[in-house]
CSV table of C-alpha atoms and ligand atoms in Angstrom, one decimal:
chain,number,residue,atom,x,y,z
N,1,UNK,CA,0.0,0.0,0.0
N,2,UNK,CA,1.7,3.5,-1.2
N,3,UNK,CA,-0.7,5.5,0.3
N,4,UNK,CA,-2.4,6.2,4.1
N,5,UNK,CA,-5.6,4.8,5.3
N,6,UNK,CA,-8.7,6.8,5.2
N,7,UNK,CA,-8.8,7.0,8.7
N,8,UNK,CA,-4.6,7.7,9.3
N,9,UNK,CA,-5.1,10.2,6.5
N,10,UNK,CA,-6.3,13.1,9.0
N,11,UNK,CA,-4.2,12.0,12.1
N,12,UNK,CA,-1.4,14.6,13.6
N,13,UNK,CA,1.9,13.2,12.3
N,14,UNK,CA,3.4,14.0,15.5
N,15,UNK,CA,2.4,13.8,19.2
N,16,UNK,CA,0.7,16.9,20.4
N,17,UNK,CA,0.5,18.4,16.7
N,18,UNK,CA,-3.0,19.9,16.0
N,19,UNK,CA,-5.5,18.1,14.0
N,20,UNK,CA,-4.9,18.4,10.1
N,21,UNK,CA,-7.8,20.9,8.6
N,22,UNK,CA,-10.6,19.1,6.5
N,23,UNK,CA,-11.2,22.4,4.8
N,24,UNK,CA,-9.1,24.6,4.1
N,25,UNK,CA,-10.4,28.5,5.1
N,26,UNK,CA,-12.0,30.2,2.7
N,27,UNK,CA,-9.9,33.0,2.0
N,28,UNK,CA,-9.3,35.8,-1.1
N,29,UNK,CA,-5.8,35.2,-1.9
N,30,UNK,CA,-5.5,36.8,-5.6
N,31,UNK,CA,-1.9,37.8,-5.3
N,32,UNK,CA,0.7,36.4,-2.9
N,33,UNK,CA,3.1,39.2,-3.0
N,34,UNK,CA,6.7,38.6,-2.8
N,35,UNK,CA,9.3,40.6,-0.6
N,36,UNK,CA,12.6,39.9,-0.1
N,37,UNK,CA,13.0,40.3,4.0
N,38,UNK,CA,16.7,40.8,4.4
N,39,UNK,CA,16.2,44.8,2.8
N,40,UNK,CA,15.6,46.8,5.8
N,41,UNK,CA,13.7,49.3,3.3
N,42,UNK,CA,11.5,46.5,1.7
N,43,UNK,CA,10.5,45.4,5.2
N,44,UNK,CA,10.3,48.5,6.5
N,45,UNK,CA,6.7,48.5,3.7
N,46,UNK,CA,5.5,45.4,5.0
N,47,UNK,CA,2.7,47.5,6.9
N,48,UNK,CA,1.8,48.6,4.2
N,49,UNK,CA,2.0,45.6,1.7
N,50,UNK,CA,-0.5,44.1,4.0
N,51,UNK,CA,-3.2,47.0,3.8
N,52,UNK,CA,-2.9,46.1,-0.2
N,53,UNK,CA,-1.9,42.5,-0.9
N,54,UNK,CA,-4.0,39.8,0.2
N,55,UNK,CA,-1.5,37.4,1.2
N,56,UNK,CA,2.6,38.6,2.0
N,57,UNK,CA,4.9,36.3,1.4
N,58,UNK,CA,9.0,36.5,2.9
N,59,UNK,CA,10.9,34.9,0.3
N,60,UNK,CA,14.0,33.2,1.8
N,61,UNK,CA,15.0,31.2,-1.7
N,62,UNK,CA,15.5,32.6,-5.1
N,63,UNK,CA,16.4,36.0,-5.8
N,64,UNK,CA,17.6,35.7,-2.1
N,65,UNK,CA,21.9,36.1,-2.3
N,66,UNK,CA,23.6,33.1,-0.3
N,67,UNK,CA,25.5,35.6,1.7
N,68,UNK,CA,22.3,36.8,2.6
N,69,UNK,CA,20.0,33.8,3.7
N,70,UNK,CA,20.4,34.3,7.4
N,71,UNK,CA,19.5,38.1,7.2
N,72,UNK,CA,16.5,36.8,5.3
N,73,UNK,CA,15.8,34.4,7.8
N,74,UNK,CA,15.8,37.0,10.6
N,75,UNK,CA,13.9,39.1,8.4
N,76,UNK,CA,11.1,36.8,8.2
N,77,UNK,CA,10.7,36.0,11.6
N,78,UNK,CA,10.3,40.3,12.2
N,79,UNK,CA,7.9,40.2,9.4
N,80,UNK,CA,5.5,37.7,11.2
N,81,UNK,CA,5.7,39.8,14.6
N,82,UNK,CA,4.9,43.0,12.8
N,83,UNK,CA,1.5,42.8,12.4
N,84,UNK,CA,-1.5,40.8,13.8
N,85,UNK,CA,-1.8,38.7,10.7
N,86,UNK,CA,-4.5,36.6,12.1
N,87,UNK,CA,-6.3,39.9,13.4
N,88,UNK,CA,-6.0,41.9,9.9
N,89,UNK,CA,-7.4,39.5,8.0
N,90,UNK,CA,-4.2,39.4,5.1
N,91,UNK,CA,-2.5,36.2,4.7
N,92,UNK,CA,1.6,35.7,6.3
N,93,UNK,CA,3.4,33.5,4.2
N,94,UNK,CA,7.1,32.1,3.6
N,95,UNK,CA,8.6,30.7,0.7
N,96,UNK,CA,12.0,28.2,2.2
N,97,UNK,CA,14.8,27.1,0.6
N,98,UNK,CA,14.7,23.8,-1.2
N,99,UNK,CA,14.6,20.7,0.4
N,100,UNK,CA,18.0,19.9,-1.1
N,101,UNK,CA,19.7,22.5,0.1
N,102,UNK,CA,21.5,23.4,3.1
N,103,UNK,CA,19.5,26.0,4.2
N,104,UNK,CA,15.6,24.4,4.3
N,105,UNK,CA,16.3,22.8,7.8
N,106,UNK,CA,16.8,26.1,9.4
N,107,UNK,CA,14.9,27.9,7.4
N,108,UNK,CA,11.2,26.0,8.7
N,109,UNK,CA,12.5,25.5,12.3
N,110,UNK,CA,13.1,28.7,13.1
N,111,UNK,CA,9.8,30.3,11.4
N,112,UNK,CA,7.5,27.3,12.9
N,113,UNK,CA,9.5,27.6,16.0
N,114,UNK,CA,9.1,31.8,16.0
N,115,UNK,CA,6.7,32.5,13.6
N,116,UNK,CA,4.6,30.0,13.8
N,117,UNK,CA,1.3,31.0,15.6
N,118,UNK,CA,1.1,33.8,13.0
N,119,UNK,CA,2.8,31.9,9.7
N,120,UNK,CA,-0.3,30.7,7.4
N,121,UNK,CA,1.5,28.8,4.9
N,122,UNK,CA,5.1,27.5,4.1
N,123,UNK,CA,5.8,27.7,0.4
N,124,UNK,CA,8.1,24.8,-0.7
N,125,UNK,CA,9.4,25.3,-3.8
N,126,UNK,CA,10.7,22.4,-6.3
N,127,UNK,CA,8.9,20.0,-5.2
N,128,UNK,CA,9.8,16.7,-7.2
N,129,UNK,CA,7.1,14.1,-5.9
N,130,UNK,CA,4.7,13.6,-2.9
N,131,UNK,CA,8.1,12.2,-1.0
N,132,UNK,CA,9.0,15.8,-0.6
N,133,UNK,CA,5.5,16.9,0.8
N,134,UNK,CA,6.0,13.6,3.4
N,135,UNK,CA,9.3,14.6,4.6
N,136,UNK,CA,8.4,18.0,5.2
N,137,UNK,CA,5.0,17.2,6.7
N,138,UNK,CA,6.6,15.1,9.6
N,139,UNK,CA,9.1,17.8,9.8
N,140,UNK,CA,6.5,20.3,10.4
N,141,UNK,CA,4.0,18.3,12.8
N,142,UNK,CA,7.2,17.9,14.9
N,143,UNK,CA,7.5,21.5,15.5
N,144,UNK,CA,4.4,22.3,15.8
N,145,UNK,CA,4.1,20.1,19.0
N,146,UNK,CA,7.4,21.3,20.5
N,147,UNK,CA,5.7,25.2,19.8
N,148,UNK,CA,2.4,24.2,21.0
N,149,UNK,CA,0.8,25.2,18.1
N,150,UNK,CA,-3.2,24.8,17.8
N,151,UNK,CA,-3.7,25.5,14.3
N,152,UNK,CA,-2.1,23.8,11.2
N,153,UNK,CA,0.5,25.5,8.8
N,154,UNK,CA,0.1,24.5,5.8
N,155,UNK,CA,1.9,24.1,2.5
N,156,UNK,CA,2.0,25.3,-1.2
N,157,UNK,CA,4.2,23.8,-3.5
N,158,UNK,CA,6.1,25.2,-6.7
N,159,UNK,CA,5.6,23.1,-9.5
N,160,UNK,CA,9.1,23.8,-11.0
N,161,UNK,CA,10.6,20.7,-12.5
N,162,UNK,CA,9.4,18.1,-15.2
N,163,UNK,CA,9.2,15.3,-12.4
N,164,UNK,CA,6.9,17.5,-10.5
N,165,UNK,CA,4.9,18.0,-13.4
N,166,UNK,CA,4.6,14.7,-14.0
N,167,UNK,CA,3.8,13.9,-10.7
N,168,UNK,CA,1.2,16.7,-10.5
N,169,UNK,CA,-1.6,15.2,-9.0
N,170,UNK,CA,0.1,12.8,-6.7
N,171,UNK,CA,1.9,16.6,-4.9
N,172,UNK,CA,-1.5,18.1,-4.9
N,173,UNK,CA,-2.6,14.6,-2.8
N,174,UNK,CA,-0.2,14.4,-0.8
N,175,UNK,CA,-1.1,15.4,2.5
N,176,UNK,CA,-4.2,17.4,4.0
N,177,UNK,CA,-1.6,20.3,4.6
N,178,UNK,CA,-1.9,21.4,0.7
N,179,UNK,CA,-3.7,24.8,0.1
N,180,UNK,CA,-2.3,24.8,-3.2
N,181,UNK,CA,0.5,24.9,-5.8
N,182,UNK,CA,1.6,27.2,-8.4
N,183,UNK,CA,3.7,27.3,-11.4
N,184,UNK,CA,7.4,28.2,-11.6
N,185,UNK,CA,7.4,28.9,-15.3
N,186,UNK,CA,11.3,30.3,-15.1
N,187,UNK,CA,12.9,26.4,-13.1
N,188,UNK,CA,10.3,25.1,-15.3
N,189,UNK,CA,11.4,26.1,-18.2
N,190,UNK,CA,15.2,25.9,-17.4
N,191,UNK,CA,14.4,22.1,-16.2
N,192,UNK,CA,12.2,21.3,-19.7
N,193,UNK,CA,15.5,22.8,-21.6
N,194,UNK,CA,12.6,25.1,-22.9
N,195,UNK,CA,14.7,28.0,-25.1
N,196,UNK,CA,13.7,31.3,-23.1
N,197,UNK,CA,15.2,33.6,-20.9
N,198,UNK,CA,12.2,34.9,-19.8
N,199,UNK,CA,10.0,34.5,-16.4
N,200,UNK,CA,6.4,33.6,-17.6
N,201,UNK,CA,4.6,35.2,-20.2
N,202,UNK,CA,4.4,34.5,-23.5
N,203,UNK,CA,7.6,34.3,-26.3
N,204,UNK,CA,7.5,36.1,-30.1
N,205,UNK,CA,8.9,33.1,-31.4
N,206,UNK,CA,6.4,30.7,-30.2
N,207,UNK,CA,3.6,31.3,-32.2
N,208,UNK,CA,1.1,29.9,-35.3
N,209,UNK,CA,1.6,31.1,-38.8
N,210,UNK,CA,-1.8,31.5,-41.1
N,211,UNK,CA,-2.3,29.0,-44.5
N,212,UNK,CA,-0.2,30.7,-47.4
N,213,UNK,CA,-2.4,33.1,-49.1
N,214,UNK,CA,-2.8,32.3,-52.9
N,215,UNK,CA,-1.6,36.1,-54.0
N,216,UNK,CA,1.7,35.1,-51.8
N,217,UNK,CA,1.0,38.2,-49.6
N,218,UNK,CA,2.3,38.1,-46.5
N,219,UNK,CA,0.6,35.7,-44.0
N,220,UNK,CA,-0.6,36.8,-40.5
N,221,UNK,CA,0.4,35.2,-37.6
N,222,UNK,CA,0.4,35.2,-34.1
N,223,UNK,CA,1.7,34.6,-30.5
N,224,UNK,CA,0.4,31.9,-28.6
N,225,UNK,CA,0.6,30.6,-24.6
N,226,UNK,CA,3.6,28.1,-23.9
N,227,UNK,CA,2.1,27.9,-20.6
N,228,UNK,CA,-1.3,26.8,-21.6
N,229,UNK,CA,-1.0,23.0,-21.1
N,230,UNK,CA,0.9,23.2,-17.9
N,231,UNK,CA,-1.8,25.5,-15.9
N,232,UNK,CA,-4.5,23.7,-17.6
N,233,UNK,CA,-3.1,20.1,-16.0
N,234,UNK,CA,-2.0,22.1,-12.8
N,235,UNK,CA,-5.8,23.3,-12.7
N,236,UNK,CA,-7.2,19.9,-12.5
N,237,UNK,CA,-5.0,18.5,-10.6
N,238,UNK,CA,-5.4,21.4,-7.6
N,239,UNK,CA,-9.3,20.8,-8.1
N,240,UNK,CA,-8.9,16.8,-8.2
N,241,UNK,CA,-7.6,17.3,-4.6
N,242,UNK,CA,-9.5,20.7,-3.7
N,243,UNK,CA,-6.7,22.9,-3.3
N,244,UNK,CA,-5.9,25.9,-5.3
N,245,UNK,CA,-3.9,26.6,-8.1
N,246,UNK,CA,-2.0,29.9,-8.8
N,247,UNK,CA,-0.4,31.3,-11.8
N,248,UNK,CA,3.4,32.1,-10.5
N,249,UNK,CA,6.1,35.1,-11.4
N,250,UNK,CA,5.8,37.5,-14.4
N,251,UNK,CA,9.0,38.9,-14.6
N,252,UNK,CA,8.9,41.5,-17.1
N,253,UNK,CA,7.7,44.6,-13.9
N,254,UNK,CA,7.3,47.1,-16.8
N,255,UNK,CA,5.2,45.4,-19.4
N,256,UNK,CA,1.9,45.7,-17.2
N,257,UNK,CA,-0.3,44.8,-20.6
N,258,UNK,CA,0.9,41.1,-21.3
N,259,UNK,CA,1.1,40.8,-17.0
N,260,UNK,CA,-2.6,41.8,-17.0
N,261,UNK,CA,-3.1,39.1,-20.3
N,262,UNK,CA,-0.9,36.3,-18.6
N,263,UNK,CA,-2.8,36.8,-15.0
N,264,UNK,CA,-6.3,36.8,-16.9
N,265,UNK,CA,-5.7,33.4,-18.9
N,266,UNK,CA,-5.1,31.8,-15.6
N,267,UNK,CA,-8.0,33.1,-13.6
N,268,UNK,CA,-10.3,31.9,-16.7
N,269,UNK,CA,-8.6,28.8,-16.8
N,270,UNK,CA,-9.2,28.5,-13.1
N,271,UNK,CA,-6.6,29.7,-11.2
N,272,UNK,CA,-7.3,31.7,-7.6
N,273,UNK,CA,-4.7,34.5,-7.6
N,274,UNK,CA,-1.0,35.1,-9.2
N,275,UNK,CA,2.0,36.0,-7.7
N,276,UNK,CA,3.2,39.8,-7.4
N,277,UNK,CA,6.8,40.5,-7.4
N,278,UNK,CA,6.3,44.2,-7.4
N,279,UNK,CA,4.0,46.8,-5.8
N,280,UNK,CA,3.0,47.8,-9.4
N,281,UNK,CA,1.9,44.1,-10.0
N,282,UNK,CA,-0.6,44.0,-6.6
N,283,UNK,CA,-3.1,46.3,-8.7
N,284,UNK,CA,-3.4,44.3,-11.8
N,285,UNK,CA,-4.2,40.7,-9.7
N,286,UNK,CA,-6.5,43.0,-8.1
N,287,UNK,CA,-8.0,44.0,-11.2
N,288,UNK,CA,-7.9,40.6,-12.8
N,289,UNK,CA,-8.7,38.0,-9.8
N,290,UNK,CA,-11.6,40.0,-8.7
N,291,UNK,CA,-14.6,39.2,-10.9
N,292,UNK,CA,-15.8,41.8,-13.5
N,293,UNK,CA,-19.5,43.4,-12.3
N,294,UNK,CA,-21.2,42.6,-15.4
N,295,UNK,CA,-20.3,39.0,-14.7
N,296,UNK,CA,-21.1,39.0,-11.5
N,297,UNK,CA,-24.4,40.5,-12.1
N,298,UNK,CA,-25.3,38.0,-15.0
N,299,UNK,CA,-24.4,35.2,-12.8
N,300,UNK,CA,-26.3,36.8,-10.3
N,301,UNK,CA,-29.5,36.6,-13.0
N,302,UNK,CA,-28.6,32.9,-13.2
N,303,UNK,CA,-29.0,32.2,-10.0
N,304,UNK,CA,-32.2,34.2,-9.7
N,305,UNK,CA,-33.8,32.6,-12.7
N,306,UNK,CA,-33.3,29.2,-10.8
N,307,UNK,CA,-33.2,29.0,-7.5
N,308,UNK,CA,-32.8,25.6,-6.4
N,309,UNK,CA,-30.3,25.3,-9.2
N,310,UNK,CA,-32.4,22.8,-11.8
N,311,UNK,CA,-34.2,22.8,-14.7
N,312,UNK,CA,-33.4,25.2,-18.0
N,313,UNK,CA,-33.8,28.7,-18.5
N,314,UNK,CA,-33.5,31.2,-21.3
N,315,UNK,CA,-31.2,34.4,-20.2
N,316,UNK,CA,-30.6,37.1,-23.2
N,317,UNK,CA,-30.9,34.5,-25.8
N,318,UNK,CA,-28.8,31.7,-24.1
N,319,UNK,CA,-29.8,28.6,-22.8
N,320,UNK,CA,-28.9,28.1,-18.8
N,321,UNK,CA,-29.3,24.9,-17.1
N,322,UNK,CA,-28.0,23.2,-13.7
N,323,UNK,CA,-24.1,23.8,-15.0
N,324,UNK,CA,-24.6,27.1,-15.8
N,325,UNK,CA,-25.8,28.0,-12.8
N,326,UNK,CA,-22.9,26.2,-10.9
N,327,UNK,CA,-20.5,28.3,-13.1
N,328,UNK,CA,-22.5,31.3,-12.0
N,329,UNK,CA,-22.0,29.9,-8.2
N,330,UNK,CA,-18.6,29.8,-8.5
N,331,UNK,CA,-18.6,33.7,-9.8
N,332,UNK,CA,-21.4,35.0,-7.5
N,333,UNK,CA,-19.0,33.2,-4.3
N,334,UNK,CA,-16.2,34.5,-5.5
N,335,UNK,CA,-17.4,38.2,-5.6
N,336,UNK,CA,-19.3,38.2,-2.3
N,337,UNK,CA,-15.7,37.0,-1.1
N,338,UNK,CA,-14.0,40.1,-2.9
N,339,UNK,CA,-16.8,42.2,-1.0
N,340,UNK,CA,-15.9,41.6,2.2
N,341,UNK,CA,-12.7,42.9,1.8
N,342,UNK,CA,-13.2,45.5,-1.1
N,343,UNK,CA,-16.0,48.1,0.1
N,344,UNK,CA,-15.8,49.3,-3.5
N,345,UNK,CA,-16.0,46.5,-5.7
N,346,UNK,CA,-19.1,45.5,-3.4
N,347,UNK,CA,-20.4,48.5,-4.6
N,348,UNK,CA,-20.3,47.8,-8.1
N,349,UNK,CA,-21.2,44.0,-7.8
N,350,UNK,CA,-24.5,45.9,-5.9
N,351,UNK,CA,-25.4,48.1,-8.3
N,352,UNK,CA,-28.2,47.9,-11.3
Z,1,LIG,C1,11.5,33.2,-10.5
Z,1,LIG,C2,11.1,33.6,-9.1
Z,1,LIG,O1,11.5,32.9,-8.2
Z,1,LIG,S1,10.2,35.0,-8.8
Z,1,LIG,C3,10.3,35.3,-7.1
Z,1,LIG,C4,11.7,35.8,-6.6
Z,1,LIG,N1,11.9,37.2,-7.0
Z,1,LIG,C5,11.4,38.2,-6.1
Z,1,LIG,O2,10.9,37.9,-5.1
Z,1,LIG,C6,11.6,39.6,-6.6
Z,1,LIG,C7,10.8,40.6,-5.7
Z,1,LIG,N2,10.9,41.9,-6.3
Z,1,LIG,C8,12.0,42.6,-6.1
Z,1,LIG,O3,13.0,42.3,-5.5
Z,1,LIG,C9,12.0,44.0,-6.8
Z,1,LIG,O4,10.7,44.4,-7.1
Z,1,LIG,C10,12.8,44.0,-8.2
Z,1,LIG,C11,14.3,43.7,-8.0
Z,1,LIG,C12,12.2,43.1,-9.2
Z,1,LIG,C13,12.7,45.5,-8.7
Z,1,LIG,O5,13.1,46.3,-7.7
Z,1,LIG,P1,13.4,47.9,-8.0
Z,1,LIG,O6,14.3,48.0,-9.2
Z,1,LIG,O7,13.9,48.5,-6.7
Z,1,LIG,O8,12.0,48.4,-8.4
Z,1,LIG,P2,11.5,49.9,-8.4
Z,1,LIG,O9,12.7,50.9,-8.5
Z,1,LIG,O10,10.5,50.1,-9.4
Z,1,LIG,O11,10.8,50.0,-7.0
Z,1,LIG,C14,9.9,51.1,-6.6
Z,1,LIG,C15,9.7,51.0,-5.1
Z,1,LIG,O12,9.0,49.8,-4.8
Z,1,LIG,C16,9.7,49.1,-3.8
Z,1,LIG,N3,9.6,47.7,-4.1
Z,1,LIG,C17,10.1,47.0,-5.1
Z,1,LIG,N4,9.8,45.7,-5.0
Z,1,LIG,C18,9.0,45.6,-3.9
Z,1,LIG,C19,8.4,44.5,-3.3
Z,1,LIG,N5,8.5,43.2,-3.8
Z,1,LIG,N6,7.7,44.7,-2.1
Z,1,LIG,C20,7.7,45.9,-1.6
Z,1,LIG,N7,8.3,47.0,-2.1
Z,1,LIG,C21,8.9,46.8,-3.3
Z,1,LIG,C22,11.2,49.6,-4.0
Z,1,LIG,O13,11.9,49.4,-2.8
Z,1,LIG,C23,11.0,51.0,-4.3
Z,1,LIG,O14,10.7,51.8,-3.2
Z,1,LIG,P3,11.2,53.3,-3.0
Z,1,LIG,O15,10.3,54.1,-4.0
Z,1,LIG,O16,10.8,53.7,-1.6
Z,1,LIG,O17,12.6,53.4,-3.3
Z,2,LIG,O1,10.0,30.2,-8.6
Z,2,LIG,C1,9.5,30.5,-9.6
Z,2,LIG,C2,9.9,30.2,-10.9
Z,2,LIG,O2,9.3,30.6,-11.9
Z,2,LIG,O3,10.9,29.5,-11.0
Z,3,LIG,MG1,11.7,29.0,-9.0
């Protein structure tokens, strides 16, 4: 047997670790946003990166100088005693260094250890198969009982390597501490040998070229998604498992336009929120991850026309029937969600 009973599947992997969650909270997480913690300046922002993010993440791996991983560390730790995190409603997040390197030990010991009552969920970043999750679950349920913790951290992992693709649904599976995963599209692409130097986003040579036109004039072509399949599998795989799946880093801060494009393919393909690697990019996962108010209202007219959610309606001409209206659900949740914490927006989804 590879896998845990039903009944061992919710049990604390450690004595005196709290209970695994069954749900996960409902929360609105459309960007995690990224700071690096070791910058006195950066950190000095965090304040105010939690009035505007929904989730703040300390990122102690990439991007992150070696000479710098034990400021970074320390830097962390600050971050979750800054604020109330539980109190303020804004999600307190770490991304650690990778299991295979020297720094992950420390790295989740000292922020379960010090951070812990007010850390929401340790990111784990190229994760190669549900062994990884194991290893670090135990890890984890062991510290929690030695800090007397009473609620669960739990874990998001960065699908970042072609094993972990591969292995996709087993990761999201693996334990009942996943909230989630996202994609890595710059490991990704260095660990598929893709030919990019870019981080997400689209490419100009990677594209479809019209049929030759018969006057030999020049044929139209145009760009397409090289991340399409990947977020599409890592989609089903989060919802096979009923976690959540994020779009990852869009590296390119100053082209806001194909950010916004890359961000709204994944919230239509299904994805909860992006990552945001600079103030500038908090405001267009806002924009994007946040349901538009004429969708919101029409899904709102979905639901009216059928309130126990059966039968088949007519709505402007198209036909609406029990799927519809648990499309429209999933729209109409999401925006009363986005209300609670956006007085404006719950305007607009309010309005006639
Ligand atoms: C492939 C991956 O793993 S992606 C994840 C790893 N990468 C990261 O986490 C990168 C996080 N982001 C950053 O480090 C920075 O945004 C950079 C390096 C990309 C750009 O930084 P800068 O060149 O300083 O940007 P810019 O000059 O536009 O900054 C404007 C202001 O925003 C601040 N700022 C920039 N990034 C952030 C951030 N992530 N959080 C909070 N404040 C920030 C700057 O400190 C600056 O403040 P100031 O006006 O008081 O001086
Ligand atoms: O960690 C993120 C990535 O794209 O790599
Ligand atoms: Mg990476």
């Amino acid at each position: 047997m590879s896998q845990k009973t039903p009944r061992n599947f919710f049990k604390p992997l450690a004595i005196g670790a709290p209970d695994p969650m069954r749900e996960l909270p409902i929360r609105l997480e459309r960007m995690i946003h990224f700071v690096p913690p070791h910058l006195d300046k950066v950190r000095a922002k965090v304040p105010q990166m939690a009035d505007q993010a929904d989730v703040v993440l300390a990122n102690l791996e990439d991007a992150i100088p070696a000479d710098a991983k034990d400021a970074a560390r320390d830097g962390a730790i600050e971050m979750g005693k800054m604020i109330d995190w539980q109190a303020k409603g804004t999600g307190f997040w770490s991304r650690v260094n990778p299991l295979n390197s020297p720094w992950f030990q420390e790295d989740v010991s000292r922020l379960v250890l010090e951070a812990g009552e007010q850390l929401d969920v340790i990111m784990l970043p190229k994760v190669e198969g549900p062994w990884d999750i194991h290893f670090a679950d135990q890890y984890v349920a062991q510290l929690e009982a030695k800090a007397g913790l009473k609620r669960p951290i739990l874990f998001h992992a960065i699908l970042e390597t072609a094993q972990g693709m591969a292995l996709v649904e087993e990761i999201a599976l693996a334990s009942p501490r996943m909230q989630g995963i996202s994609l890595g599209p710059a490991d990704l692409a260095a660990d598929r040998k893709m030919k990019t130097t870019r981080v997400g986003g689209g490419h100009p040579y990677y594209r479809v070229v019209d049929d030759p036109n018969e006057d030999g004039s020049k044929r139209e072509s145009a760009q397409q998604d090289p991340w399409h399949y990947t977020i599409a599998r890592m989609v089903d795989a989060c919802r096979l498992a009923g976690i959540n799946a994020f779009y990852g880093p869009f590296g390119d801060i100053a082209d806001s336009e194909a950010c916004e494009q890359q961000f709204r393919n994944a919230f239509l393909l299904g994805c909860s929120g992006t990552w945001s690697l600079h103030p500038s990019q908090i405001e267009i996962a806002k924009r994007v991850f946040s349901p538009a108010p004429d969708e919101v209202k029409f899904a709102r007219r979905i639901l009216e026309a059928m309130p126990d959610g059966t039968g088949v309606a007519m709505l402007d001409g198209k036909m609406q029937d029990d799927a519809t209206w648990k499309q429209a659900k999933v729209i109409s949740d999401l925006a009363d969600l986005v209300s609670e914490k956006d007085p404006e927006l719950a305007k607009a989804y309010a309005a006639d």
